[in-house]
C-alpha positions as a printed Julia matrix, in Angstrom:
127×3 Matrix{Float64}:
 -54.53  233.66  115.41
 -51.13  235.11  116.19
 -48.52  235.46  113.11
 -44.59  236.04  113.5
 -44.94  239.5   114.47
 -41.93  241.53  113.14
 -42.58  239.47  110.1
 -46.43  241.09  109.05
 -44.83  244.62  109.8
 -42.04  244.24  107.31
 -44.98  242.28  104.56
 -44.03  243.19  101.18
 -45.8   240.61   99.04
 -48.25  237.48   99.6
 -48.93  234.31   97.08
 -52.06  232.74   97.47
 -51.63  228.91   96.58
 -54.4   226.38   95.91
 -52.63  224.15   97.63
 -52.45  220.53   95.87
 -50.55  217.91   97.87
 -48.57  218.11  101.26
 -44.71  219.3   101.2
 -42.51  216.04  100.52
 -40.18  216.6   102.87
 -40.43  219.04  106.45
 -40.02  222.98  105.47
 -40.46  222.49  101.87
 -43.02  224.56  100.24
 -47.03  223.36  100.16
 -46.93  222.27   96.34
 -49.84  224.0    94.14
 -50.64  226.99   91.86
 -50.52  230.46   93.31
 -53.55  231.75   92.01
 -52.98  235.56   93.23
 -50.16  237.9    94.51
 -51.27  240.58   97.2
 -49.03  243.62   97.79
 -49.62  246.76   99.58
 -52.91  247.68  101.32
 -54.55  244.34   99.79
 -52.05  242.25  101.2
 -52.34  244.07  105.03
 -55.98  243.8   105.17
 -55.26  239.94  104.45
 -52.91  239.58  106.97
 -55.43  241.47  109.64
 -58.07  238.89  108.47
 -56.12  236.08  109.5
 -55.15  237.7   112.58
 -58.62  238.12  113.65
 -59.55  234.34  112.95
 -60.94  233.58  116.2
 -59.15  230.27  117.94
 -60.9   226.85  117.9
 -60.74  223.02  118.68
 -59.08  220.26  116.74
 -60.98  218.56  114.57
 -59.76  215.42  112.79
 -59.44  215.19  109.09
 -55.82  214.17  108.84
 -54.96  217.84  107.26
 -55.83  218.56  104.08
 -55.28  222.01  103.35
 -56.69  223.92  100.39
 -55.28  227.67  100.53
 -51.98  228.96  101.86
 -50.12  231.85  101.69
 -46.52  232.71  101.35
 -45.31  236.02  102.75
 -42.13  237.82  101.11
 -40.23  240.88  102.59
 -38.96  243.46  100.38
 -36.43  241.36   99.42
 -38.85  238.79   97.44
 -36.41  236.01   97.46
 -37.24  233.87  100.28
 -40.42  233.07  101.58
 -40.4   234.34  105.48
 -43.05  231.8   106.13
 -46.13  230.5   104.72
 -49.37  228.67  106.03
 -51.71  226.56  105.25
 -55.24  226.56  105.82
 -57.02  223.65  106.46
 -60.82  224.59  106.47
 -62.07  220.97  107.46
 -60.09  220.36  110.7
 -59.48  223.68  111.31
 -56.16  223.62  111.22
 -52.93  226.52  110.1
 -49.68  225.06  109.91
 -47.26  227.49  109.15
 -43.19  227.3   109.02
 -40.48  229.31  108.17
 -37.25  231.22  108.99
 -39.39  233.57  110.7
 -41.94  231.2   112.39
 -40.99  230.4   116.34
 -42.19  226.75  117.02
 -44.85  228.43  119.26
 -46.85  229.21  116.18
 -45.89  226.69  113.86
 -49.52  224.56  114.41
 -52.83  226.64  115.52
 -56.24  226.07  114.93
 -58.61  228.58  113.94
 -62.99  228.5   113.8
 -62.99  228.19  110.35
 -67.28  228.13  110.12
 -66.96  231.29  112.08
 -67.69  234.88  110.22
 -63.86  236.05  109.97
 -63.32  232.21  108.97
 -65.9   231.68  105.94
 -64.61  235.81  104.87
 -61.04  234.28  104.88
 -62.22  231.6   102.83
 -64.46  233.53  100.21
 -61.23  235.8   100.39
 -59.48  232.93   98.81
 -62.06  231.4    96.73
 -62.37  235.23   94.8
 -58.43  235.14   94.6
 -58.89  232.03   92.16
 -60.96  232.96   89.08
């Protein structure tokens, strides 16, 4: 899966968010509770893992993601861009002032082994 590039180098801080509900309008946050907040070496290895997801087919669910992430600079203030994860359709969307609209919608093998890690990755995050 390829993230904004110049984005993951400069990574300062990631929210996990059990995602709830869809935004309301286009670029709004995915509503939900952030469950955990990954800095430092925690929040690199997270970002390889979902660079490593392996690419995949559509499959139709209508999106319903579960888990996203929001990425901060060093700044914290603004979100650089977050995605969602949607494990049943196999489908990231991700937006952002640092997402090009290149990446904006990828799919990913989500029953693959870097998938179901990503997955048990967030399920741990949320206890």
């Amino acid at each position: 899966m390829r993230l904004p590039a110049e984005t993951i180098a400069a990574a300062a801080l990631i929210e996990v968010v059990r995602v709830s509900a869809l935004p309301t309008e286009p670029g709004a946050p995915y509503p939900g509770r952030v469950v955990a907040h990954w800095a430092g070496s925690e929040a690199a290895d997270a970002l390889t893992s979902i660079e490593t997801l392996p690419g995949s087919q559509q499959h139709r669910c209508g999106f319903s993601p579960g888990w996203g992430v929001r990425v901060y600079e060093d700044s914290l203030e603004l979100a650089q861009f977050e995605a969602a994860f949607c494990f049943s359709c196999h489908e990231v969307r991700m937006h952002g002032p640092a997402v090009p609209p290149e990446l904006a919608t990828q799919f990913f093998d989500a029953e693959s082994p870097p998938g179901q890690a990503l997955l048990t990755l967030f399920r741990g995050a949320d206890r």
